[in-house]
PDB file of C-alpha atoms in Angstrom:
ATOM      1  CA  UNK C   1      27.352  19.068 -11.066  1.00  0.00           C
ATOM      2  CA  UNK C   2      25.452  18.972  -7.755  1.00  0.00           C
ATOM      3  CA  UNK C   3      22.255  16.964  -7.510  1.00  0.00           C
ATOM      4  CA  UNK C   4      19.043  18.630  -6.452  1.00  0.00           C
ATOM      5  CA  UNK C   5      17.432  17.831  -3.103  1.00  0.00           C
ATOM      6  CA  UNK C   6      14.742  15.623  -4.625  1.00  0.00           C
ATOM      7  CA  UNK C   7      17.278  13.556  -6.576  1.00  0.00           C
ATOM      8  CA  UNK C   8      19.320  12.989  -3.418  1.00  0.00           C
ATOM      9  CA  UNK C   9      16.307  12.029  -1.293  1.00  0.00           C
ATOM     10  CA  UNK C  10      14.776   9.631  -3.859  1.00  0.00           C
ATOM     11  CA  UNK C  11      16.978   6.645  -2.861  1.00  0.00           C
ATOM     12  CA  UNK C  12      16.205   7.354   0.799  1.00  0.00           C
ATOM     13  CA  UNK C  13      12.446   7.223   0.141  1.00  0.00           C
ATOM     14  CA  UNK C  14      12.906   4.001  -1.842  1.00  0.00           C
ATOM     15  CA  UNK C  15      14.736   2.418   1.107  1.00  0.00           C
ATOM     16  CA  UNK C  16      12.047   3.618   3.526  1.00  0.00           C
ATOM     17  CA  UNK C  17       9.325   2.151   1.267  1.00  0.00           C
ATOM     18  CA  UNK C  18      11.168  -1.182   1.109  1.00  0.00           C
ATOM     19  CA  UNK C  19      11.611  -1.294   4.895  1.00  0.00           C
ATOM     20  CA  UNK C  20       7.955  -0.350   5.399  1.00  0.00           C
ATOM     21  CA  UNK C  21       6.915  -3.150   3.049  1.00  0.00           C
ATOM     22  CA  UNK C  22       9.152  -5.668   4.781  1.00  0.00           C
ATOM     23  CA  UNK C  23       7.764  -4.694   8.201  1.00  0.00           C
ATOM     24  CA  UNK C  24       4.096  -4.789   7.182  1.00  0.00           C
ATOM     25  CA  UNK C  25       4.139  -7.896   5.006  1.00  0.00           C
ATOM     26  CA  UNK C  26       6.564  -9.694   7.320  1.00  0.00           C
ATOM     27  CA  UNK C  27       4.103  -9.128  10.153  1.00  0.00           C
ATOM     28  CA  UNK C  28       1.219 -10.397   8.038  1.00  0.00           C
ATOM     29  CA  UNK C  29       3.259 -13.460   7.011  1.00  0.00           C
ATOM     30  CA  UNK C  30       4.070 -14.154  10.649  1.00  0.00           C
ATOM     31  CA  UNK C  31       0.392 -13.867  11.591  1.00  0.00           C
ATOM     32  CA  UNK C  32      -0.532 -16.299   8.838  1.00  0.00           C
ATOM     33  CA  UNK C  33       2.194 -18.666  10.046  1.00  0.00           C
ATOM     34  CA  UNK C  34       0.839 -18.487  13.610  1.00  0.00           C
ATOM     35  CA  UNK C  35      -2.678 -19.281  12.426  1.00  0.00           C
ATOM     36  CA  UNK C  36      -1.566 -22.192  10.215  1.00  0.00           C
ATOM     37  CA  UNK C  37       0.826 -23.536  12.842  1.00  0.00           C
ATOM     38  CA  UNK C  38       3.412 -26.247  12.473  1.00  0.00           C
ATOM     39  CA  UNK C  39       6.449 -25.809  10.271  1.00  0.00           C
ATOM     40  CA  UNK C  40       4.803 -23.305   7.926  1.00  0.00           C
ATOM     41  CA  UNK C  41       5.752 -20.293  10.079  1.00  0.00           C
ATOM     42  CA  UNK C  42       9.272 -19.758   8.632  1.00  0.00           C
ATOM     43  CA  UNK C  43       7.969 -20.127   5.066  1.00  0.00           C
ATOM     44  CA  UNK C  44       5.048 -17.737   5.628  1.00  0.00           C
ATOM     45  CA  UNK C  45       7.263 -15.165   7.341  1.00  0.00           C
ATOM     46  CA  UNK C  46       9.910 -15.414   4.622  1.00  0.00           C
ATOM     47  CA  UNK C  47       7.328 -15.081   1.858  1.00  0.00           C
ATOM     48  CA  UNK C  48       5.905 -12.012   3.607  1.00  0.00           C
ATOM     49  CA  UNK C  49       9.351 -10.433   3.883  1.00  0.00           C
ATOM     50  CA  UNK C  50      10.167 -11.020   0.206  1.00  0.00           C
ATOM     51  CA  UNK C  51       6.757  -9.829  -1.023  1.00  0.00           C
ATOM     52  CA  UNK C  52       6.902  -6.785   1.252  1.00  0.00           C
ATOM     53  CA  UNK C  53      10.324  -5.810  -0.038  1.00  0.00           C
ATOM     54  CA  UNK C  54       9.137  -6.157  -3.637  1.00  0.00           C
ATOM     55  CA  UNK C  55       5.938  -4.179  -3.029  1.00  0.00           C
ATOM     56  CA  UNK C  56       7.929  -1.460  -1.273  1.00  0.00           C
ATOM     57  CA  UNK C  57      10.438  -1.384  -4.137  1.00  0.00           C
ATOM     58  CA  UNK C  58       7.597  -0.956  -6.632  1.00  0.00           C
ATOM     59  CA  UNK C  59       6.183   1.969  -4.631  1.00  0.00           C
ATOM     60  CA  UNK C  60       3.053   0.433  -3.094  1.00  0.00           C
ATOM     61  CA  UNK C  61       2.922   2.782  -0.111  1.00  0.00           C
ATOM     62  CA  UNK C  62      -0.891   3.242  -0.194  1.00  0.00           C
ATOM     63  CA  UNK C  63      -1.406  -0.511  -0.473  1.00  0.00           C
ATOM     64  CA  UNK C  64       0.897  -1.205   2.469  1.00  0.00           C
ATOM     65  CA  UNK C  65      -0.746   1.500   4.567  1.00  0.00           C
ATOM     66  CA  UNK C  66      -4.181  -0.040   3.939  1.00  0.00           C
ATOM     67  CA  UNK C  67      -2.862  -3.444   5.041  1.00  0.00           C
ATOM     68  CA  UNK C  68      -1.381  -1.891   8.184  1.00  0.00           C
ATOM     69  CA  UNK C  69      -4.655  -0.168   9.073  1.00  0.00           C
ATOM     70  CA  UNK C  70      -6.595  -3.383   8.384  1.00  0.00           C
ATOM     71  CA  UNK C  71      -4.239  -5.371  10.599  1.00  0.00           C
ATOM     72  CA  UNK C  72      -4.599  -2.956  13.492  1.00  0.00           C
ATOM     73  CA  UNK C  73      -8.374  -2.628  13.185  1.00  0.00           C
ATOM     74  CA  UNK C  74      -8.908  -6.373  12.733  1.00  0.00           C
ATOM     75  CA  UNK C  75      -6.701  -7.235  15.697  1.00  0.00           C
ATOM     76  CA  UNK C  76      -8.364  -4.602  17.865  1.00  0.00           C
ATOM     77  CA  UNK C  77     -11.856  -5.754  16.927  1.00  0.00           C
ATOM     78  CA  UNK C  78     -10.976  -9.404  17.595  1.00  0.00           C
ATOM     79  CA  UNK C  79      -9.484  -8.445  20.961  1.00  0.00           C
ATOM     80  CA  UNK C  80     -12.628  -6.492  21.844  1.00  0.00           C
ATOM     81  CA  UNK C  81     -15.033  -9.254  20.772  1.00  0.00           C
ATOM     82  CA  UNK C  82     -13.215 -12.561  21.426  1.00  0.00           C
ATOM     83  CA  UNK C  83     -10.335 -11.768  23.787  1.00  0.00           C
ATOM     84  CA  UNK C  84      -6.577 -11.922  23.523  1.00  0.00           C
ATOM     85  CA  UNK C  85      -6.392 -15.468  22.163  1.00  0.00           C
ATOM     86  CA  UNK C  86      -8.007 -14.408  18.854  1.00  0.00           C
ATOM     87  CA  UNK C  87      -6.012 -11.262  18.116  1.00  0.00           C
ATOM     88  CA  UNK C  88      -3.819 -12.955  15.506  1.00  0.00           C
ATOM     89  CA  UNK C  89      -6.839 -14.352  13.633  1.00  0.00           C
ATOM     90  CA  UNK C  90      -8.548 -10.955  13.575  1.00  0.00           C
ATOM     91  CA  UNK C  91      -5.348  -9.182  12.567  1.00  0.00           C
ATOM     92  CA  UNK C  92      -4.764 -11.627   9.689  1.00  0.00           C
ATOM     93  CA  UNK C  93      -8.334 -11.260   8.458  1.00  0.00           C
ATOM     94  CA  UNK C  94      -8.135  -7.483   8.833  1.00  0.00           C
ATOM     95  CA  UNK C  95      -4.913  -7.411   6.814  1.00  0.00           C
ATOM     96  CA  UNK C  96      -6.579  -9.357   4.009  1.00  0.00           C
ATOM     97  CA  UNK C  97      -9.578  -7.022   3.981  1.00  0.00           C
ATOM     98  CA  UNK C  98      -7.331  -3.968   4.216  1.00  0.00           C
ATOM     99  CA  UNK C  99      -5.311  -5.167   1.220  1.00  0.00           C
ATOM    100  CA  UNK C 100      -8.446  -5.822  -0.807  1.00  0.00           C
ATOM    101  CA  UNK C 101      -9.975  -2.450   0.033  1.00  0.00           C
ATOM    102  CA  UNK C 102      -6.639  -0.714  -0.530  1.00  0.00           C
ATOM    103  CA  UNK C 103      -6.400  -2.068  -4.063  1.00  0.00           C
ATOM    104  CA  UNK C 104      -9.973  -1.019  -4.834  1.00  0.00           C
ATOM    105  CA  UNK C 105      -9.560   2.480  -3.370  1.00  0.00           C
ATOM    106  CA  UNK C 106      -6.241   2.955  -5.172  1.00  0.00           C
ATOM    107  CA  UNK C 107      -7.842   1.922  -8.456  1.00  0.00           C
ATOM    108  CA  UNK C 108     -10.708   4.366  -7.945  1.00  0.00           C
ATOM    109  CA  UNK C 109      -8.325   7.207  -7.056  1.00  0.00           C
ATOM    110  CA  UNK C 110      -6.228   6.489 -10.169  1.00  0.00           C
ATOM    111  CA  UNK C 111      -9.348   6.474 -12.360  1.00  0.00           C
ATOM    112  CA  UNK C 112     -10.481   9.779 -10.836  1.00  0.00           C
ATOM    113  CA  UNK C 113      -7.065  11.355 -11.453  1.00  0.00           C
ATOM    114  CA  UNK C 114      -7.032  10.124 -15.062  1.00  0.00           C
ATOM    115  CA  UNK C 115     -10.530  11.469 -15.670  1.00  0.00           C
ATOM    116  CA  UNK C 116      -9.561  14.817 -14.159  1.00  0.00           C
ATOM    117  CA  UNK C 117      -6.380  14.996 -16.272  1.00  0.00           C
ATOM    118  CA  UNK C 118      -8.314  14.146 -19.436  1.00  0.00           C
ATOM    119  CA  UNK C 119     -10.862  16.904 -18.833  1.00  0.00           C
ATOM    120  CA  UNK C 120      -8.232  19.647 -18.442  1.00  0.00           C
ATOM    121  CA  UNK C 121      -6.870  21.246 -21.630  1.00  0.00           C
ATOM    122  CA  UNK C 122      -3.289  20.367 -22.527  1.00  0.00           C
ATOM    123  CA  UNK C 123      -2.191  23.984 -22.985  1.00  0.00           C
ATOM    124  CA  UNK C 124      -4.472  26.593 -21.401  1.00  0.00           C
ATOM    125  CA  UNK C 125      -2.856  29.423 -23.404  1.00  0.00           C
ATOM    126  CA  UNK C 126      -4.306  28.031 -26.645  1.00  0.00           C
ATOM    127  CA  UNK C 127      -7.868  28.921 -27.488  1.00  0.00           C
ATOM    128  CA  UNK C 128     -10.249  26.170 -28.517  1.00  0.00           C
ATOM    129  CA  UNK C 129     -12.544  28.519 -30.408  1.00  0.00           C
ATOM    130  CA  UNK C 130     -10.505  28.435 -33.637  1.00  0.00           C
ATOM    131  CA  UNK C 131     -10.601  25.091 -35.421  1.00  0.00           C
ATOM    132  CA  UNK C 132      -8.652  23.902 -38.411  1.00  0.00           C
ATOM    133  CA  UNK C 133      -5.067  24.583 -39.412  1.00  0.00           C
TER     134      UNK C 133
END
């Protein structure tokens, strides 16, 4: 039996999510390693790669996108205010804020969707005017 298009593309989207997570969190881990200096850079980068792969595997696309936006905005703001030598600090701080805000926004969107689903009737063809058996 042939698989439908969505069943065939699901593993591809999972791989893309994992690669996206590895790229974003690996970058954040590298930025943290640069800021901390010394021999912590390989550990921080490796931890970022592993966490990013896991988050991507679990389907945290919105979370990763918020971290990416935070990294870019934080790095750009630090470059604008303090110059090129502080881009990594601003990008790391922006990634942290982006992750925090991403979790909060995702939670609020999930609560809104649950509230909307609870307010809709389960089967619109049934009338709610007749109660009882």
